[in-house]
Coordinates of C-alpha atoms in Angstrom, one line a residue:
M1 CA 8.9 -37.9 115.8
R2 CA 9.3 -34.2 115.4
P3 CA 10.3 -32.1 118.4
S4 CA 6.9 -30.8 118.7
T5 CA 5.4 -34.2 119.8
L6 CA 8.1 -34.7 122.5
S7 CA 7.0 -31.3 123.8
R8 CA 3.7 -32.0 124.4
R9 CA 4.4 -35.1 126.0
S10 CA 7.2 -33.4 127.9
V11 CA 9.9 -36.0 128.0
L12 CA 13.4 -35.7 127.3
R13 CA 15.0 -38.6 125.4
S14 CA 17.7 -38.9 127.8
A15 CA 17.2 -36.5 130.8
V16 CA 13.8 -37.3 131.8
A17 CA 14.4 -40.8 131.5
G18 CA 16.8 -39.9 134.4
L19 CA 14.3 -37.9 136.2
L20 CA 11.9 -40.7 136.5
A21 CA 14.0 -43.0 137.4
T22 CA 15.2 -44.1 140.8
G23 CA 18.0 -46.2 140.3
C24 CA 19.9 -46.0 136.7
G25 CA 23.1 -45.0 138.2
S26 CA 26.1 -43.1 137.5
R27 CA 28.8 -44.5 135.1
S28 CA 31.4 -42.9 137.1
K29 CA 33.8 -44.5 138.6
R30 CA 34.2 -42.4 141.3
P31 CA 31.7 -40.4 143.8
I32 CA 30.4 -37.2 142.5
E33 CA 29.4 -34.7 145.2
G34 CA 26.4 -32.4 145.8
G35 CA 22.5 -32.2 146.7
Y36 CA 19.7 -30.2 146.4
V37 CA 20.2 -26.4 147.1
D38 CA 17.3 -24.9 149.3
G39 CA 15.9 -21.7 147.5
G40 CA 13.4 -20.8 150.5
G41 CA 10.8 -23.2 149.2
A42 CA 10.2 -24.8 152.2
R43 CA 8.8 -21.5 154.1
G44 CA 7.1 -20.4 151.0
H45 CA 5.2 -24.1 152.0
A46 CA 4.7 -23.4 155.3
F47 CA 3.1 -20.2 154.3
R48 CA 0.8 -21.9 151.7
D49 CA -0.3 -24.8 154.4
G50 CA -0.5 -22.7 157.1
T51 CA 1.9 -24.1 159.3
L52 CA 4.4 -21.4 160.2
A53 CA 5.3 -21.1 163.6
A54 CA 4.5 -17.4 164.6
G55 CA 5.7 -15.8 167.9
G56 CA 5.1 -12.9 170.2
W57 CA 3.5 -9.8 168.5
R58 CA 5.0 -6.5 167.9
D59 CA 4.0 -3.4 165.6
E60 CA 6.6 -1.4 163.3
R61 CA 5.9 1.7 161.1
R62 CA 7.6 2.3 158.0
R63 CA 6.6 5.0 155.2
V64 CA 6.8 1.8 152.4
V65 CA 7.0 -1.6 152.6
I66 CA 7.9 -3.6 149.8
V67 CA 7.0 -7.4 149.8
G68 CA 9.3 -9.6 147.6
G69 CA 13.3 -9.3 147.2
G70 CA 13.5 -10.5 143.8
V71 CA 14.4 -8.0 140.8
A72 CA 11.1 -6.4 140.8
G73 CA 11.2 -5.5 144.6
L74 CA 14.8 -4.5 144.6
S75 CA 14.2 -2.6 141.6
T76 CA 11.3 -0.7 143.4
A77 CA 13.7 0.0 146.1
W78 CA 15.9 1.4 144.1
R79 CA 13.5 4.3 142.5
L80 CA 12.1 4.7 145.6
A81 CA 15.9 5.5 147.0
R82 CA 16.5 7.3 143.8
A83 CA 13.7 9.6 144.4
G84 CA 14.9 10.5 147.9
V85 CA 12.6 8.3 149.9
D86 CA 13.8 6.4 153.0
D87 CA 11.9 5.0 156.2
I88 CA 11.6 1.7 153.2
V89 CA 11.7 -2.1 154.6
L90 CA 11.9 -5.0 152.3
L91 CA 10.3 -8.4 153.0
E92 CA 12.0 -11.5 151.8
L93 CA 10.9 -14.8 152.3
G94 CA 14.2 -16.5 151.5
S95 CA 17.4 -16.4 153.1
E96 CA 18.6 -14.2 150.4
V97 CA 17.5 -11.6 148.0
G98 CA 17.2 -11.8 144.0
G99 CA 14.9 -14.9 143.2
T100 CA 15.9 -16.4 140.1
S101 CA 18.4 -14.1 139.5
R102 CA 20.8 -15.5 142.7
G103 CA 24.4 -16.7 142.1
G104 CA 26.6 -19.0 144.5
V105 CA 29.7 -20.8 144.5
V106 CA 30.6 -24.4 143.1
G107 CA 33.8 -25.7 143.7
G108 CA 35.2 -22.1 144.4
L109 CA 34.0 -20.7 141.4
R110 CA 31.1 -18.2 140.9
C111 CA 27.9 -19.5 139.0
P112 CA 24.7 -18.4 138.2
W113 CA 21.5 -20.1 140.0
G114 CA 19.2 -19.0 137.4
A115 CA 19.4 -15.8 134.9
H116 CA 22.6 -15.5 133.5
Y117 CA 22.8 -12.7 131.3
L118 CA 21.3 -9.3 130.1
P119 CA 21.0 -8.0 126.6
L120 CA 22.7 -4.7 126.3
P121 CA 19.7 -2.2 126.5
R122 CA 18.6 1.0 124.2
V123 CA 19.1 4.2 125.6
E124 CA 15.1 4.4 125.0
Q125 CA 14.6 2.2 127.9
R126 CA 15.1 4.7 130.3
A127 CA 14.6 3.0 133.7
L128 CA 17.1 0.1 132.9
A129 CA 19.6 2.7 131.4
A130 CA 19.1 5.0 134.3
F131 CA 19.8 1.9 136.8
L132 CA 23.0 0.8 134.7
G133 CA 24.0 4.1 134.7
D134 CA 23.9 4.3 138.8
A135 CA 25.6 1.2 139.5
G136 CA 28.5 2.2 137.4
I137 CA 27.8 -0.4 135.0
A138 CA 27.0 1.8 131.9
V139 CA 29.3 4.5 130.8
G140 CA 27.4 6.7 128.4
A141 CA 25.5 5.7 125.5
G142 CA 27.1 4.6 122.3
D143 CA 26.7 5.5 118.4
D144 CA 24.1 2.4 117.7
G145 CA 21.6 4.1 120.2
R146 CA 22.6 1.3 123.1
V147 CA 24.3 1.8 126.5
R148 CA 27.8 1.7 125.9
V149 CA 29.6 -0.6 128.9
P150 CA 33.3 -1.6 129.1
D151 CA 34.3 -4.7 127.1
R152 CA 35.1 -7.0 129.8
L153 CA 31.5 -7.2 130.7
L154 CA 30.6 -8.4 127.4
V155 CA 30.2 -12.0 126.7
R156 CA 33.6 -12.9 125.2
D157 CA 33.8 -14.8 121.9
P158 CA 32.8 -17.7 121.1
E159 CA 29.3 -16.8 122.2
E160 CA 27.2 -19.9 121.4
R161 CA 27.6 -23.4 119.3
V162 CA 24.9 -26.3 119.0
A163 CA 25.8 -29.8 118.9
G164 CA 23.5 -32.1 117.2
L165 CA 25.4 -35.4 115.5
G166 CA 28.1 -36.0 118.5
F167 CA 30.0 -32.6 117.8
F168 CA 29.7 -28.8 118.0
E169 CA 28.9 -26.1 115.2
E170 CA 29.0 -22.3 115.7
G171 CA 25.7 -21.0 116.2
L172 CA 22.1 -22.0 117.1
W173 CA 21.0 -23.4 113.5
L174 CA 22.1 -26.8 113.1
R175 CA 23.4 -27.2 109.6
A176 CA 24.6 -30.5 110.1
G177 CA 22.3 -32.7 108.2
A178 CA 20.3 -30.0 107.4
S179 CA 18.5 -30.3 103.8
D180 CA 17.9 -27.6 101.4
D181 CA 14.2 -27.3 102.5
D182 CA 15.5 -26.8 106.4
H183 CA 17.8 -24.3 105.2
A184 CA 15.2 -22.3 103.3
D185 CA 12.7 -22.6 106.1
V186 CA 15.0 -20.7 108.4
E187 CA 15.9 -18.1 105.9
R188 CA 12.1 -17.6 105.3
F189 CA 11.8 -17.3 109.1
E190 CA 14.7 -14.6 109.4
A191 CA 13.3 -12.6 106.8
E192 CA 9.6 -12.4 108.6
V193 CA 11.4 -11.4 111.6
D194 CA 13.4 -8.8 109.5
G195 CA 9.9 -7.5 108.3
L196 CA 8.8 -7.1 112.1
L197 CA 12.1 -4.7 112.8
R198 CA 9.8 -1.8 112.2
L199 CA 7.3 0.9 113.8
G200 CA 3.6 0.3 113.9
R201 CA 1.2 2.4 112.5
D202 CA 0.6 4.2 116.1
G203 CA 4.4 4.9 116.0
R204 CA 5.7 2.3 118.3
R205 CA 8.1 -0.5 117.7
L206 CA 5.9 -3.6 116.7
F207 CA 7.7 -5.7 119.6
D208 CA 9.7 -3.9 122.3
L209 CA 10.7 -3.7 126.1
P210 CA 9.1 -3.6 128.0
V211 CA 6.2 -5.1 126.6
A212 CA 4.0 -2.4 127.6
H213 CA 5.8 -0.1 125.3
S214 CA 4.8 -1.8 122.1
S215 CA 2.8 -1.3 119.5
T216 CA -0.9 -2.5 119.7
E217 CA -1.1 -3.4 115.8
L218 CA -0.2 -7.2 116.0
Q219 CA -1.7 -7.7 119.4
D220 CA -4.5 -10.3 117.7
L221 CA -1.6 -12.6 117.6
D222 CA -1.6 -13.2 120.9
R223 CA -5.1 -15.0 120.6
T224 CA -3.0 -18.0 118.8
S225 CA -0.8 -20.5 119.7
A226 CA 2.7 -20.5 118.4
A227 CA 2.3 -23.8 117.6
A228 CA -0.9 -23.1 115.3
W229 CA 1.2 -19.8 113.7
C230 CA 4.0 -22.0 112.8
D231 CA 1.7 -24.5 111.4
A232 CA 0.0 -22.0 109.4
R233 CA 3.0 -20.5 108.0
G234 CA 4.2 -24.1 107.2
Y235 CA 6.9 -24.4 109.8
T236 CA 6.4 -27.9 110.3
A237 CA 9.7 -30.0 109.7
D238 CA 11.8 -31.1 112.2
R239 CA 14.6 -28.9 111.9
I240 CA 12.9 -25.6 112.2
R241 CA 10.6 -26.8 114.4
W242 CA 12.9 -27.6 117.1
Y243 CA 14.8 -24.3 116.5
L244 CA 11.7 -22.3 117.2
E245 CA 10.2 -24.8 120.2
Y246 CA 14.0 -24.0 121.8
A247 CA 13.2 -20.4 121.6
A248 CA 9.7 -20.7 123.5
R249 CA 11.7 -23.4 125.9
D250 CA 14.6 -20.9 126.3
D251 CA 12.3 -17.6 127.3
F252 CA 9.2 -18.8 128.5
G253 CA 9.6 -22.5 129.7
A254 CA 6.9 -23.3 127.5
A255 CA 6.1 -25.6 124.6
L256 CA 4.9 -23.9 121.3
E257 CA 1.3 -25.3 121.8
D258 CA 1.3 -23.3 125.4
T259 CA 3.3 -20.1 123.9
S260 CA 1.3 -17.0 122.2
A261 CA 2.2 -16.8 118.8
W262 CA 2.7 -12.7 119.9
A263 CA 5.4 -13.8 122.4
L264 CA 7.5 -16.3 120.4
L265 CA 7.9 -13.4 117.4
H266 CA 8.6 -10.9 120.3
Y267 CA 11.4 -13.1 121.4
F268 CA 13.1 -12.8 118.1
A269 CA 12.4 -9.3 117.3
S270 CA 12.3 -7.2 120.3
R271 CA 16.0 -6.9 120.8
P272 CA 17.5 -6.5 117.6
D273 CA 18.4 -2.8 115.9
P274 CA 15.7 -1.9 113.5
A275 CA 18.0 -0.4 111.1
T276 CA 20.8 -3.1 110.7
G277 CA 18.9 -6.6 112.3
A278 CA 21.9 -6.7 114.6
S279 CA 21.2 -8.7 117.8
A280 CA 22.0 -6.8 121.4
P281 CA 25.4 -8.0 123.0
F282 CA 24.8 -9.7 126.0
L283 CA 26.0 -8.6 129.3
A284 CA 27.4 -11.2 131.6
W285 CA 28.9 -12.3 134.9
P286 CA 30.4 -15.6 136.2
D287 CA 27.4 -15.7 138.6
G288 CA 25.0 -14.2 136.1
N289 CA 22.8 -11.7 137.0
A290 CA 23.5 -11.9 140.9
E291 CA 25.8 -9.2 139.9
L292 CA 23.1 -7.1 138.9
V293 CA 21.1 -8.5 141.9
R294 CA 24.1 -6.9 144.1
A295 CA 23.9 -3.6 142.3
L296 CA 20.6 -3.2 143.4
V297 CA 21.3 -3.7 146.9
R298 CA 24.1 -1.2 146.7
S299 CA 21.9 1.3 144.9
A300 CA 19.7 1.7 148.0
P301 CA 21.5 1.2 150.9
E302 CA 19.5 2.8 153.3
V303 CA 16.5 0.2 152.6
E304 CA 16.3 -2.3 155.4
I305 CA 16.4 -5.7 153.9
R306 CA 14.9 -8.4 156.4
S307 CA 15.6 -12.1 154.8
G308 CA 13.6 -14.9 156.2
E309 CA 10.7 -12.8 156.5
I310 CA 7.2 -14.0 155.5
A311 CA 4.5 -11.6 154.6
T312 CA 1.1 -13.6 155.6
R313 CA -1.6 -10.7 155.0
V314 CA -1.6 -7.6 153.3
E315 CA -4.6 -5.1 153.6
A316 CA -5.4 -1.8 152.4
G317 CA -6.9 0.9 154.8
P318 CA -8.3 4.3 154.7
N319 CA -4.9 6.1 155.1
G320 CA -2.5 3.7 154.0
A321 CA -1.9 -0.6 154.3
V322 CA -1.0 -2.9 156.8
V323 CA 1.2 -5.6 156.3
T324 CA 1.5 -9.0 158.6
S325 CA 4.9 -10.8 158.6
V326 CA 6.3 -14.0 160.5
A327 CA 10.1 -14.8 161.3
P328 CA 10.0 -18.1 161.9
D329 CA 13.9 -18.1 163.0
R330 CA 13.2 -15.3 165.7
R331 CA 9.6 -16.3 166.5
E332 CA 8.4 -12.9 165.7
T333 CA 4.9 -12.1 164.1
T334 CA 5.2 -8.2 162.8
R335 CA 2.3 -5.8 162.0
W336 CA 3.5 -3.1 159.5
T337 CA 1.6 0.0 158.9
A338 CA 2.9 1.9 155.9
D339 CA 1.6 4.8 153.8
A340 CA 2.1 2.4 150.8
V341 CA 2.6 -1.1 150.0
I342 CA 4.2 -2.7 147.1
V343 CA 3.5 -6.5 147.0
A344 CA 6.3 -7.4 144.4
T345 CA 5.3 -11.5 144.4
P346 CA 4.2 -13.9 141.9
Q347 CA 0.5 -13.7 141.3
F348 CA -0.1 -17.2 143.1
V349 CA 1.1 -16.0 146.4
T350 CA 0.0 -12.5 145.7
R351 CA -3.7 -13.9 145.9
R352 CA -2.8 -15.5 148.8
L353 CA -1.6 -12.4 150.7
L354 CA -4.5 -10.2 149.9
A355 CA -7.3 -9.8 152.3
E356 CA -9.5 -8.2 149.5
D357 CA -8.8 -8.7 146.1
P358 CA -10.8 -7.9 143.0
A359 CA -8.2 -9.5 140.9
R360 CA -8.5 -12.9 142.2
D361 CA -9.6 -14.9 139.4
A362 CA -7.5 -13.1 137.0
R363 CA -4.5 -14.1 139.1
A364 CA -5.4 -17.4 139.4
A365 CA -5.0 -17.8 135.3
F366 CA -1.6 -17.0 135.7
R367 CA 0.8 -20.3 134.5
Y368 CA 4.1 -20.9 136.0
S369 CA 6.7 -23.6 134.7
P370 CA 8.9 -25.6 136.9
W371 CA 12.7 -25.5 136.1
V372 CA 15.6 -27.2 136.9
V373 CA 19.4 -25.7 137.2
A374 CA 22.1 -27.6 137.8
N375 CA 26.0 -26.5 138.1
L376 CA 28.5 -28.6 137.8
H377 CA 31.8 -28.5 139.0
L378 CA 34.4 -30.0 136.2
E379 CA 38.4 -30.7 137.5
K380 CA 39.4 -30.1 133.7
R381 CA 37.7 -30.0 130.5
P382 CA 35.8 -33.0 129.1
M383 CA 36.4 -34.3 125.5
E384 CA 34.7 -33.0 122.5
R385 CA 34.4 -32.6 119.0
G386 CA 34.0 -29.6 116.5
F387 CA 33.6 -25.8 117.3
P388 CA 35.8 -25.0 120.1
A389 CA 34.1 -24.2 123.7
A390 CA 31.8 -21.6 123.8
W391 CA 29.8 -19.7 126.5
D392 CA 26.4 -21.2 125.8
S393 CA 26.4 -24.8 124.4
V394 CA 23.1 -26.1 123.3
L395 CA 22.1 -29.7 122.6
H396 CA 20.0 -30.0 119.3
G397 CA 17.1 -32.8 120.2
S398 CA 17.5 -32.4 123.7
E399 CA 14.6 -30.7 126.0
S400 CA 17.0 -29.1 128.0
L401 CA 18.8 -26.0 127.0
G402 CA 22.4 -27.4 127.2
Y403 CA 24.7 -25.4 129.2
V404 CA 26.4 -22.0 130.0
D405 CA 30.3 -21.9 131.2
A406 CA 30.2 -19.8 134.3
T407 CA 34.1 -19.7 134.0
H408 CA 34.0 -18.4 130.2
Q409 CA 34.9 -15.0 131.2
L410 CA 37.8 -15.7 132.9
D411 CA 41.2 -16.6 131.2
R412 CA 40.8 -20.5 130.6
S413 CA 42.8 -23.4 129.7
D414 CA 41.8 -27.1 129.2
A415 CA 43.7 -27.8 132.3
R416 CA 41.6 -25.7 134.5
D417 CA 38.4 -26.4 136.4
A418 CA 35.3 -24.7 135.5
V419 CA 31.7 -24.5 136.4
W420 CA 28.9 -25.6 133.7
T421 CA 25.4 -24.0 134.2
W422 CA 22.8 -26.8 132.8
Y423 CA 19.0 -25.6 132.5
L424 CA 16.0 -27.9 132.1
P425 CA 12.3 -26.3 131.9
L426 CA 9.7 -28.6 132.2
V427 CA 7.1 -27.7 129.4
D428 CA 4.1 -29.9 130.6
R429 CA 0.8 -28.6 130.1
D430 CA -0.2 -29.9 133.7
E431 CA 2.3 -28.0 135.7
S432 CA 1.4 -29.0 139.0
A433 CA 2.1 -32.9 138.0
A434 CA 5.3 -31.6 137.0
R435 CA 6.0 -29.9 140.2
Q436 CA 5.1 -33.2 142.0
R437 CA 7.3 -35.1 140.1
L438 CA 10.1 -32.5 140.4
L439 CA 9.7 -32.4 144.3
A440 CA 10.0 -36.5 144.5
T441 CA 12.8 -37.0 142.6
P442 CA 16.1 -38.1 144.4
W443 CA 19.0 -36.0 143.7
E444 CA 21.0 -39.1 142.7
A445 CA 18.1 -39.4 139.7
M446 CA 18.6 -35.8 139.1
R447 CA 22.7 -36.2 138.9
D448 CA 22.3 -39.3 136.3
A449 CA 19.6 -37.1 134.3
V450 CA 22.4 -34.3 133.8
L451 CA 25.1 -36.4 133.1
D452 CA 23.0 -38.6 130.4
D453 CA 22.3 -35.6 128.7
L454 CA 25.7 -34.5 127.9
R455 CA 27.4 -37.8 127.2
G456 CA 26.5 -37.8 124.0
V457 CA 29.0 -34.5 123.3
H458 CA 31.3 -35.2 126.2
P459 CA 31.6 -39.0 126.8
D460 CA 34.1 -38.9 129.5
I461 CA 31.8 -36.3 131.3
D462 CA 31.8 -38.6 134.4
E463 CA 35.4 -38.7 134.8
V464 CA 35.6 -35.2 135.2
V465 CA 32.6 -34.0 136.9
T466 CA 33.4 -33.6 140.9
R467 CA 30.3 -32.2 141.9
I468 CA 26.7 -31.2 140.7
D469 CA 24.3 -28.9 143.1
V470 CA 20.8 -28.7 141.7
V471 CA 18.1 -25.7 142.5
R472 CA 14.7 -27.0 141.8
Y473 CA 12.2 -23.8 141.1
G474 CA 8.4 -25.0 141.3
H475 CA 7.4 -21.7 139.8
A476 CA 10.3 -20.3 137.7
M477 CA 9.0 -18.9 135.1
V478 CA 5.1 -17.3 134.0
K479 CA 3.9 -18.8 130.7
P480 CA 2.7 -16.2 128.0
T481 CA 0.1 -19.0 127.1
P482 CA -2.4 -17.8 124.2
G483 CA -4.6 -14.9 125.4
T484 CA -3.1 -13.9 128.3
L485 CA -0.5 -11.1 127.2
F486 CA -3.4 -8.6 126.0
G487 CA -6.4 -10.3 127.0
G488 CA -7.2 -8.0 129.9
G489 CA -5.8 -10.0 133.3
R490 CA -2.6 -8.5 133.5
A491 CA -4.1 -5.2 133.5
L492 CA -6.5 -5.9 136.1
A493 CA -3.7 -7.6 138.5
Q494 CA -1.7 -4.5 138.2
E495 CA -4.3 -2.2 139.4
P496 CA -3.4 -0.8 142.8
I497 CA -6.2 -1.6 145.8
G498 CA -5.9 1.4 147.7
A499 CA -2.2 2.3 149.1
V500 CA -1.3 -1.4 147.9
H501 CA 0.7 -1.4 144.8
F502 CA 1.9 -4.4 142.4
A503 CA 4.9 -5.3 140.7
H504 CA 6.4 -8.4 139.4
S505 CA 7.6 -9.5 135.8
D506 CA 4.8 -11.9 135.3
L507 CA 2.7 -8.9 135.2
S508 CA 4.3 -8.1 131.9
G509 CA 3.5 -11.9 131.0
M510 CA 7.2 -12.5 130.5
A511 CA 10.1 -13.6 133.3
L512 CA 12.8 -11.5 131.9
F513 CA 15.1 -8.9 133.7
E514 CA 13.8 -5.9 131.4
E515 CA 10.3 -6.5 132.4
A516 CA 10.8 -6.9 136.2
H517 CA 12.9 -3.8 136.6
W518 CA 10.5 -1.9 134.8
Q519 CA 7.8 -3.2 136.6
G520 CA 9.3 -2.5 140.0
T521 CA 9.9 1.4 138.6
R522 CA 6.4 1.7 137.3
A523 CA 5.1 0.5 140.9
A524 CA 7.6 2.8 142.6
E525 CA 6.5 5.7 140.4
E526 CA 2.8 5.2 141.2
V527 CA 3.7 5.2 144.9
L528 CA 5.6 8.2 144.4
A529 CA 2.4 10.0 143.0
R530 CA 0.6 8.8 146.0
L531 CA 3.0 10.2 148.2
S532 CA 3.2 13.4 146.1
I533 CA 6.9 13.4 146.0
D534 CA 8.2 15.3 142.5
H535 CA 10.1 12.8 139.8
E536 CA 11.1 12.5 136.6
P537 CA 8.9 9.5 135.2
L538 CA 11.3 6.6 133.9
A539 CA 8.9 3.8 133.3

């Protein structure tokens, strides 16, 4: 059975068997602690269901109100503050900002709860380069056209490895057991990608970050699924198909059948250097992009951040906009009037907020994949064979994405404890059913799923893990399904409604830090223009 078939059924050979089971039981001879980590889902569901406990009314006025404290909302705050705008409030549903770029601590060690790296951007990515400079992360420009950062911030070697037959190899392409035809497939695909590292007829890179800066030349590929594109190109053998499936699941949380062919090629062709084909190095911290979230917060110190404050209605008016919010813990309901409002929430939330919405049908078409992120605390390194410990460890043939070693950047030894961050996108075509299954899964079954997925390469994993904490994202990532990147829906959803503006990574069709930051910058500059504030465009 080839991996694409597994994706259509959305089952893990081992891990989903654990997800669906209720009493398979851990093999560990001692108890493993842990549980689910609340990401604010209960508050979101209360808003959806109309069961929020409202309190006494009060009125507030701010120059700008930002709804949503993910990367896009925080980037909006950074750009406005950079232009000298003050009197800004940011309303965040959860107990902390950052969205899927949050981080935490397990076993006394920092670790990510979602996004865990940022490819080193090119200087041409002006907004992102400016932010990294403001944050003191970037220290100029390198000769390769990318921002320059201290070497200690780049992922240390070895970066990645893959296991398929019980032992690890360097890289992501599994050579063990591969035939000559398999190797010919990957070489042919890499040659195709190399041919895409050029400018289109309109003078733009064929595939760029942000997506909005890409050439229009190959946009017709968006109408085709990645699966159909692979079939037409003859990429049908098990080995190459899994490799490409992994890419779609990694960046989009989607099977090839539910991924735009343009998006799949963007994954491979948007970041390498056109002259050399060299991939961008990765910026990483122990708790992943949570460090970038902290930098965004520091960059806008005068912005008032109100966590646990749930926006329930946004309405454009003749001279500005009004936001209604509820703070259940304080039993307060607030009516915020503002000169401008930026709604930086995913579209399934945005369409519930807006009093009037010409793009309601377009927003309803956005699809999102559920994800599981588990952080495992290990009291010592488990047994393994082959290539030595790397930052990213991928399990060939598994529907999980493997794990990232959150302690890889630190001084390491086999004797010291560590935290591994394990990722599982649920790529079901029926996302609602996947979400329901995810929410109904007991933590014990999730624990067993994680351990079962790792035993093939770490046979003593049960004996070294002391704790497994899990966060469940019902709508973790937007899916770039065929026809959605350039079909007009994204552009319509991005259009301001009076003084109400919109910013979120899903408006780019891809849940990437670069896109969230660019969308936040773009929306902020729309507001700067509305407020007649001079600024140098960065978006």
